[in-house]
Each structure stands twice: as C-alpha cells, then as structure tokens.
Amino acid sequence: MIKSITNLFFPRACSGCNSFLLKNEIVICTECRHEIPLTNHHKIQNNEAFSKFYGRIPIEFASALMYFHKKGIVQEMIHKLKYKGHQEIGEAIGSWYGEELKSDEKIKDIDIIIPVPLHKKRLKERGYNQVTAFGEALSESLKIKYDDSVLIRNVYSKSQISKSILGRSEVVESIFGVNFNETHHNKHFLLIDDVITTGSTLEACSRELLKIPGARLSIVCMAMTQ
C-alpha cells in the first residue's frame, strides 16, 4: 500500500527510456528490455569476450550480458548506474545474469566473486563502487561468496585510466594490488566489472589475482563494447 502511494506521487522511471514503469516492471520497461542487445556469450564456447583475453591471460571463461553501443539503452543504463547513483540498475542486471548463468557448468566451481576495485579516494567521491550491487546480486543468484577486499587499487585517476597508460603493461601492473592469505589458495575467482572495452583494466586485475598460488580465473561483466 505504502509502495503504491509512493509510486503515485513519485512514479518510477525506466532506466533506458525514462518512461514511467508499470506496476510489474523493474528498473527497465518491457519495451526497452526487448530492445537490449544481448550477447548470449554464456551459450558460446569461444565467444568474443573470451577471445578478447586469449593469449593475454589464462582464463577459464569470459562473458558479458549485453552489448554497449554509444547512445544506446545500455549506455544510458550504465551511465545512470555509474554516475547518478542508480545502484538498483546493477542489482537488476546481476539478478538477470545470475539466472542465466546458474545452470552453466563453467560457473559451478567458482569459489569467490571479486569486483574491479575503485581507489579509496574515488570511492569516497562517488560513495559506492558501481559494480557492487551487480556482484552482490550475482552472489545471491549463484550462491557464491562476494569479496571486495582481495583486489586493491593503488593509483587514483580521473574517471578512467589513460588508454595510453593502459597500453603499457609495466605501468598497469602497479595500478592494482592483491591482498590474500592461504584461504585464497587454489580457488577459482570470478572477476567482475561493468563494461569490457580494451580489456586492459581486467587484464591488469587478472594478473594480480593470478599471483595467488593455484588461482584460476573467469570474467563476467554487465556489458561489452561492440
């Protein structure tokens, strides 16, 4: 009853097109959901996300739920999640993708979900890591532990690390660090982020996680540029 009254005076808007959501719609309207370009990576053995990292880092599996296009619905959603505080978007995407992934054999032996970290200063400025709600929803759907204390970011930068810097692996390696103990040995980690672009940030994080003895690694993101 209270929720209905709240929606009457403060109607919820679709994160994709800003139209009012109907009673049974969550975060995005039905029309936008049908228009979201899906990758179906989890159904393809050697998909383009996996190929992005092939020969760069040893991973078990890689996938993204959606394609990220400029001025598209997915860009609008990610922008609102990342810069406007709409963490419910990350939660909705995580729940959606979690349902898609839970029956996948490649996911079933993963031990810990780990997000790409923000620097402490960036986290204080923004107030949240845009990947947290996504990771926690995945954790709930897949029944896998979520841990944001393993990877750390050593270098503060503006909204994104310079692509010229990301292109130099010897510099990138110092941007992130890893904090682990014996309980992390021989574990399969699922590294998560919002969007796969060049893959350099994920590669740098992966190299840190692979310093853990016996570590195995997979990558899942909300979206991927096409």
mmCIF file of C-alpha atoms in Angstrom:
data_model
loop_
_atom_site.group_PDB
_atom_site.id
_atom_site.type_symbol
_atom_site.label_atom_id
_atom_site.label_comp_id
_atom_site.label_asym_id
_atom_site.label_seq_id
_atom_site.Cartn_x
_atom_site.Cartn_y
_atom_site.Cartn_z
ATOM 1 C CA MET A 1 0.000 0.000 0.000
ATOM 2 C CA ILE A 2 2.757 2.445 1.004
ATOM 3 C CA LYS A 3 4.739 1.475 -2.110
ATOM 4 C CA SER A 4 1.691 2.106 -4.317
ATOM 5 C CA ILE A 5 1.164 5.562 -2.772
ATOM 6 C CA THR A 6 4.861 6.390 -3.230
ATOM 7 C CA ASN A 7 4.726 5.351 -6.879
ATOM 8 C CA LEU A 8 1.657 7.551 -7.375
ATOM 9 C CA PHE A 9 3.450 10.711 -6.253
ATOM 10 C CA PHE A 10 6.972 9.690 -7.272
ATOM 11 C CA PRO A 11 6.488 7.402 -10.306
ATOM 12 C CA ARG A 12 9.405 5.158 -11.139
ATOM 13 C CA ALA A 13 11.049 5.808 -14.492
ATOM 14 C CA CYS A 14 12.602 3.326 -16.911
ATOM 15 C CA SER A 15 16.387 3.468 -16.791
ATOM 16 C CA GLY A 16 16.534 3.052 -20.547
ATOM 17 C CA CYS A 17 13.943 5.459 -21.969
ATOM 18 C CA ASN A 18 12.725 7.380 -18.874
ATOM 19 C CA SER A 19 9.079 6.430 -19.445
ATOM 20 C CA PHE A 20 7.020 5.551 -16.361
ATOM 21 C CA LEU A 21 7.300 1.940 -15.293
ATOM 22 C CA LEU A 22 4.189 -0.180 -14.988
ATOM 23 C CA LYS A 23 3.381 -1.957 -11.736
ATOM 24 C CA ASN A 24 5.169 -5.213 -12.586
ATOM 25 C CA GLU A 25 8.171 -3.656 -14.357
ATOM 26 C CA ILE A 26 11.505 -3.367 -12.536
ATOM 27 C CA VAL A 27 14.190 -0.809 -13.455
ATOM 28 C CA ILE A 28 13.549 -1.034 -17.210
ATOM 29 C CA CYS A 29 10.289 -1.198 -19.136
ATOM 30 C CA THR A 30 9.298 -4.267 -21.119
ATOM 31 C CA GLU A 31 9.894 -2.499 -24.428
ATOM 32 C CA CYS A 32 13.449 -1.498 -23.512
ATOM 33 C CA ARG A 33 14.223 -4.952 -22.158
ATOM 34 C CA HIS A 34 13.272 -6.465 -25.513
ATOM 35 C CA GLU A 35 15.460 -3.926 -27.323
ATOM 36 C CA ILE A 36 18.588 -4.559 -25.232
ATOM 37 C CA PRO A 37 21.206 -6.204 -27.485
ATOM 38 C CA LEU A 38 22.173 -9.445 -25.748
ATOM 39 C CA THR A 39 25.471 -11.201 -26.438
ATOM 40 C CA ASN A 40 24.496 -14.781 -25.487
ATOM 41 C CA HIS A 41 28.176 -15.268 -24.613
ATOM 42 C CA HIS A 42 27.376 -17.874 -21.969
ATOM 43 C CA LYS A 43 25.966 -20.106 -24.701
ATOM 44 C CA ILE A 44 29.073 -19.871 -26.901
ATOM 45 C CA GLN A 45 32.244 -21.799 -26.054
ATOM 46 C CA ASN A 46 34.886 -19.453 -27.527
ATOM 47 C CA ASN A 47 32.903 -16.235 -27.556
ATOM 48 C CA GLU A 48 34.263 -12.755 -28.347
ATOM 49 C CA ALA A 49 34.739 -11.868 -24.668
ATOM 50 C CA PHE A 50 36.909 -14.946 -24.183
ATOM 51 C CA SER A 51 38.758 -14.166 -27.413
ATOM 52 C CA LYS A 52 39.483 -10.647 -26.146
ATOM 53 C CA PHE A 53 41.769 -12.140 -23.466
ATOM 54 C CA TYR A 54 43.062 -15.150 -25.390
ATOM 55 C CA GLY A 55 46.848 -15.148 -25.394
ATOM 56 C CA ARG A 56 46.953 -12.309 -22.845
ATOM 57 C CA ILE A 57 45.909 -14.068 -19.642
ATOM 58 C CA PRO A 58 44.921 -17.672 -18.865
ATOM 59 C CA ILE A 59 41.197 -17.676 -18.091
ATOM 60 C CA GLU A 60 38.579 -20.392 -17.869
ATOM 61 C CA PHE A 61 35.610 -18.410 -19.144
ATOM 62 C CA ALA A 62 34.575 -14.852 -20.054
ATOM 63 C CA SER A 63 31.219 -13.297 -20.866
ATOM 64 C CA ALA A 64 29.101 -10.169 -20.805
ATOM 65 C CA LEU A 65 25.315 -9.965 -20.778
ATOM 66 C CA MET A 66 24.771 -7.026 -23.154
ATOM 67 C CA TYR A 67 26.402 -5.089 -25.971
ATOM 68 C CA PHE A 68 27.327 -1.496 -25.180
ATOM 69 C CA HIS A 69 26.588 0.912 -28.057
ATOM 70 C CA LYS A 70 27.040 4.689 -27.994
ATOM 71 C CA LYS A 71 23.744 6.487 -27.373
ATOM 72 C CA GLY A 72 22.019 3.138 -26.820
ATOM 73 C CA ILE A 73 19.858 1.820 -23.987
ATOM 74 C CA VAL A 74 22.764 0.014 -22.341
ATOM 75 C CA GLN A 75 24.931 3.140 -22.325
ATOM 76 C CA GLU A 76 22.078 5.061 -20.698
ATOM 77 C CA MET A 77 21.689 2.410 -18.012
ATOM 78 C CA ILE A 78 25.405 2.142 -17.260
ATOM 79 C CA HIS A 79 25.716 5.940 -17.118
ATOM 80 C CA LYS A 80 22.908 6.192 -14.560
ATOM 81 C CA LEU A 81 24.401 3.360 -12.541
ATOM 82 C CA LYS A 82 27.922 4.771 -12.589
ATOM 83 C CA TYR A 83 27.328 8.496 -12.205
ATOM 84 C CA LYS A 84 23.754 9.043 -11.000
ATOM 85 C CA GLY A 85 23.626 6.679 -8.033
ATOM 86 C CA HIS A 86 21.105 4.241 -9.545
ATOM 87 C CA GLN A 87 22.525 1.126 -7.916
ATOM 88 C CA GLU A 88 19.229 -0.680 -8.479
ATOM 89 C CA ILE A 89 20.328 -0.993 -12.117
ATOM 90 C CA GLY A 90 23.366 -3.049 -11.134
ATOM 91 C CA GLU A 91 21.221 -5.196 -8.869
ATOM 92 C CA ALA A 92 18.692 -5.849 -11.637
ATOM 93 C CA ILE A 93 21.397 -6.749 -14.169
ATOM 94 C CA GLY A 94 23.092 -9.030 -11.643
ATOM 95 C CA SER A 95 19.866 -10.864 -10.851
ATOM 96 C CA TRP A 96 19.077 -11.205 -14.549
ATOM 97 C CA TYR A 97 22.506 -12.529 -15.498
ATOM 98 C CA GLY A 98 22.682 -14.708 -12.419
ATOM 99 C CA GLU A 99 19.567 -16.551 -13.544
ATOM 100 C CA GLU A 100 21.111 -17.026 -16.991
ATOM 101 C CA LEU A 101 24.417 -18.303 -15.611
ATOM 102 C CA LYS A 102 23.316 -20.522 -12.730
ATOM 103 C CA SER A 103 22.863 -23.616 -14.905
ATOM 104 C CA ASP A 104 26.195 -23.153 -16.703
ATOM 105 C CA GLU A 105 28.711 -25.852 -15.820
ATOM 106 C CA LYS A 106 31.609 -23.416 -16.232
ATOM 107 C CA ILE A 107 30.294 -21.332 -13.336
ATOM 108 C CA LYS A 108 29.544 -24.083 -10.850
ATOM 109 C CA ASP A 109 33.070 -24.487 -9.431
ATOM 110 C CA ILE A 110 33.718 -20.764 -8.884
ATOM 111 C CA ASP A 111 34.587 -20.003 -5.259
ATOM 112 C CA ILE A 112 34.647 -16.208 -4.947
ATOM 113 C CA ILE A 113 33.263 -13.235 -6.881
ATOM 114 C CA ILE A 114 35.696 -10.282 -6.908
ATOM 115 C CA PRO A 115 34.959 -6.794 -8.306
ATOM 116 C CA VAL A 116 37.376 -4.495 -10.101
ATOM 117 C CA PRO A 117 38.135 -2.071 -7.240
ATOM 118 C CA LEU A 118 37.947 1.707 -7.007
ATOM 119 C CA HIS A 119 40.661 3.738 -5.334
ATOM 120 C CA LYS A 120 39.684 4.844 -1.802
ATOM 121 C CA LYS A 121 39.543 8.475 -2.910
ATOM 122 C CA ARG A 122 37.286 7.648 -5.868
ATOM 123 C CA LEU A 123 35.079 5.516 -3.635
ATOM 124 C CA LYS A 124 34.711 8.426 -1.205
ATOM 125 C CA GLU A 125 33.862 10.819 -4.048
ATOM 126 C CA ARG A 126 31.254 8.560 -5.647
ATOM 127 C CA GLY A 127 30.024 6.923 -2.471
ATOM 128 C CA TYR A 128 29.858 3.435 -3.966
ATOM 129 C CA ASN A 129 31.515 1.090 -6.441
ATOM 130 C CA GLN A 130 29.189 0.764 -9.425
ATOM 131 C CA VAL A 131 29.983 -2.961 -9.614
ATOM 132 C CA THR A 132 28.990 -3.778 -6.011
ATOM 133 C CA ALA A 133 25.226 -4.180 -6.492
ATOM 134 C CA PHE A 134 25.851 -6.253 -9.632
ATOM 135 C CA GLY A 135 28.268 -8.516 -7.762
ATOM 136 C CA GLU A 136 26.049 -8.917 -4.706
ATOM 137 C CA ALA A 137 23.082 -9.857 -6.902
ATOM 138 C CA LEU A 138 25.220 -12.383 -8.769
ATOM 139 C CA SER A 139 26.374 -13.725 -5.415
ATOM 140 C CA GLU A 140 22.802 -14.225 -4.261
ATOM 141 C CA SER A 141 21.677 -15.871 -7.501
ATOM 142 C CA LEU A 142 24.706 -18.130 -7.882
ATOM 143 C CA LYS A 143 25.213 -18.815 -4.154
ATOM 144 C CA ILE A 144 28.870 -17.765 -4.432
ATOM 145 C CA LYS A 145 30.721 -15.610 -1.903
ATOM 146 C CA TYR A 146 31.296 -11.946 -2.832
ATOM 147 C CA ASP A 147 34.560 -10.416 -1.568
ATOM 148 C CA ASP A 148 35.716 -6.868 -2.355
ATOM 149 C CA SER A 149 38.798 -6.998 -0.113
ATOM 150 C CA VAL A 150 41.085 -9.148 -2.268
ATOM 151 C CA LEU A 151 41.880 -6.687 -5.070
ATOM 152 C CA ILE A 152 43.007 -3.165 -4.239
ATOM 153 C CA ARG A 153 43.619 -0.118 -6.413
ATOM 154 C CA ASN A 154 46.887 1.662 -5.648
ATOM 155 C CA VAL A 155 46.610 4.560 -8.084
ATOM 156 C CA TYR A 156 43.960 7.292 -8.129
ATOM 157 C CA SER A 157 42.976 8.600 -11.540
ATOM 158 C CA LYS A 158 40.225 10.617 -13.128
ATOM 159 C CA SER A 159 37.140 8.813 -14.458
ATOM 160 C CA GLN A 160 39.248 6.347 -16.455
ATOM 161 C CA ILE A 161 42.917 5.442 -16.610
ATOM 162 C CA SER A 162 44.545 6.921 -19.699
ATOM 163 C CA LYS A 163 44.367 4.452 -22.561
ATOM 164 C CA SER A 164 47.989 5.250 -23.378
ATOM 165 C CA ILE A 165 48.934 4.158 -19.846
ATOM 166 C CA LEU A 166 46.759 1.059 -20.065
ATOM 167 C CA GLY A 167 48.630 0.094 -23.193
ATOM 168 C CA ARG A 168 51.864 -0.216 -21.227
ATOM 169 C CA SER A 169 51.653 -3.384 -19.130
ATOM 170 C CA GLU A 170 54.659 -2.489 -16.968
ATOM 171 C CA VAL A 171 52.792 0.633 -15.758
ATOM 172 C CA VAL A 172 49.427 -1.083 -15.403
ATOM 173 C CA GLU A 173 50.779 -3.730 -13.071
ATOM 174 C CA SER A 174 51.459 -1.095 -10.407
ATOM 175 C CA ILE A 175 47.908 0.281 -10.553
ATOM 176 C CA PHE A 176 46.388 -2.723 -8.762
ATOM 177 C CA GLY A 177 47.483 -4.957 -5.910
ATOM 178 C CA VAL A 178 46.267 -8.176 -4.324
ATOM 179 C CA ASN A 179 45.592 -8.965 -0.670
ATOM 180 C CA PHE A 180 45.369 -12.691 0.052
ATOM 181 C CA ASN A 181 46.148 -15.452 2.522
ATOM 182 C CA GLU A 182 46.220 -19.250 2.482
ATOM 183 C CA THR A 183 42.416 -19.463 2.362
ATOM 184 C CA HIS A 184 42.571 -17.983 -1.135
ATOM 185 C CA HIS A 185 44.993 -20.580 -2.475
ATOM 186 C CA ASN A 186 43.726 -22.937 -5.206
ATOM 187 C CA LYS A 187 40.492 -21.017 -5.690
ATOM 188 C CA HIS A 188 38.542 -20.221 -8.850
ATOM 189 C CA PHE A 189 37.839 -16.478 -8.906
ATOM 190 C CA LEU A 190 35.146 -14.680 -10.879
ATOM 191 C CA LEU A 191 36.365 -11.169 -11.711
ATOM 192 C CA ILE A 192 33.532 -8.734 -12.499
ATOM 193 C CA ASP A 193 33.257 -5.229 -13.952
ATOM 194 C CA ASP A 194 30.718 -3.015 -15.701
ATOM 195 C CA VAL A 195 31.940 -2.817 -19.323
ATOM 196 C CA ILE A 196 34.629 -4.664 -21.278
ATOM 197 C CA THR A 197 36.318 -2.142 -23.579
ATOM 198 C CA THR A 198 40.002 -2.708 -24.355
ATOM 199 C CA GLY A 199 40.201 -5.325 -21.622
ATOM 200 C CA SER A 200 43.358 -3.706 -20.191
ATOM 201 C CA THR A 201 41.928 -2.997 -16.731
ATOM 202 C CA LEU A 202 40.585 -6.534 -16.429
ATOM 203 C CA GLU A 203 43.901 -7.912 -17.647
ATOM 204 C CA ALA A 204 45.797 -5.927 -15.011
ATOM 205 C CA CYS A 205 43.453 -7.144 -12.261
ATOM 206 C CA SER A 206 43.706 -10.702 -13.549
ATOM 207 C CA ARG A 207 47.486 -10.653 -13.371
ATOM 208 C CA GLU A 208 47.270 -9.691 -9.712
ATOM 209 C CA LEU A 209 44.774 -12.453 -8.886
ATOM 210 C CA LEU A 210 46.892 -14.995 -10.726
ATOM 211 C CA LYS A 211 49.735 -14.266 -8.294
ATOM 212 C CA ILE A 212 47.734 -16.274 -5.759
ATOM 213 C CA PRO A 213 49.054 -19.869 -5.688
ATOM 214 C CA GLY A 214 46.824 -22.238 -7.639
ATOM 215 C CA ALA A 215 44.434 -19.458 -8.719
ATOM 216 C CA ARG A 216 42.066 -19.977 -11.644
ATOM 217 C CA LEU A 217 40.133 -17.151 -13.193
ATOM 218 C CA SER A 218 36.935 -16.330 -15.073
ATOM 219 C CA ILE A 219 35.484 -12.942 -16.054
ATOM 220 C CA VAL A 220 31.868 -11.743 -16.183
ATOM 221 C CA CYS A 221 30.764 -8.186 -16.988
ATOM 222 C CA MET A 222 27.484 -6.374 -17.468
ATOM 223 C CA ALA A 223 28.290 -5.258 -20.998
ATOM 224 C CA MET A 224 30.883 -5.260 -23.769
ATOM 225 C CA THR A 225 31.605 -2.699 -26.449
ATOM 226 C CA GLN A 226 30.980 -3.927 -29.977
#
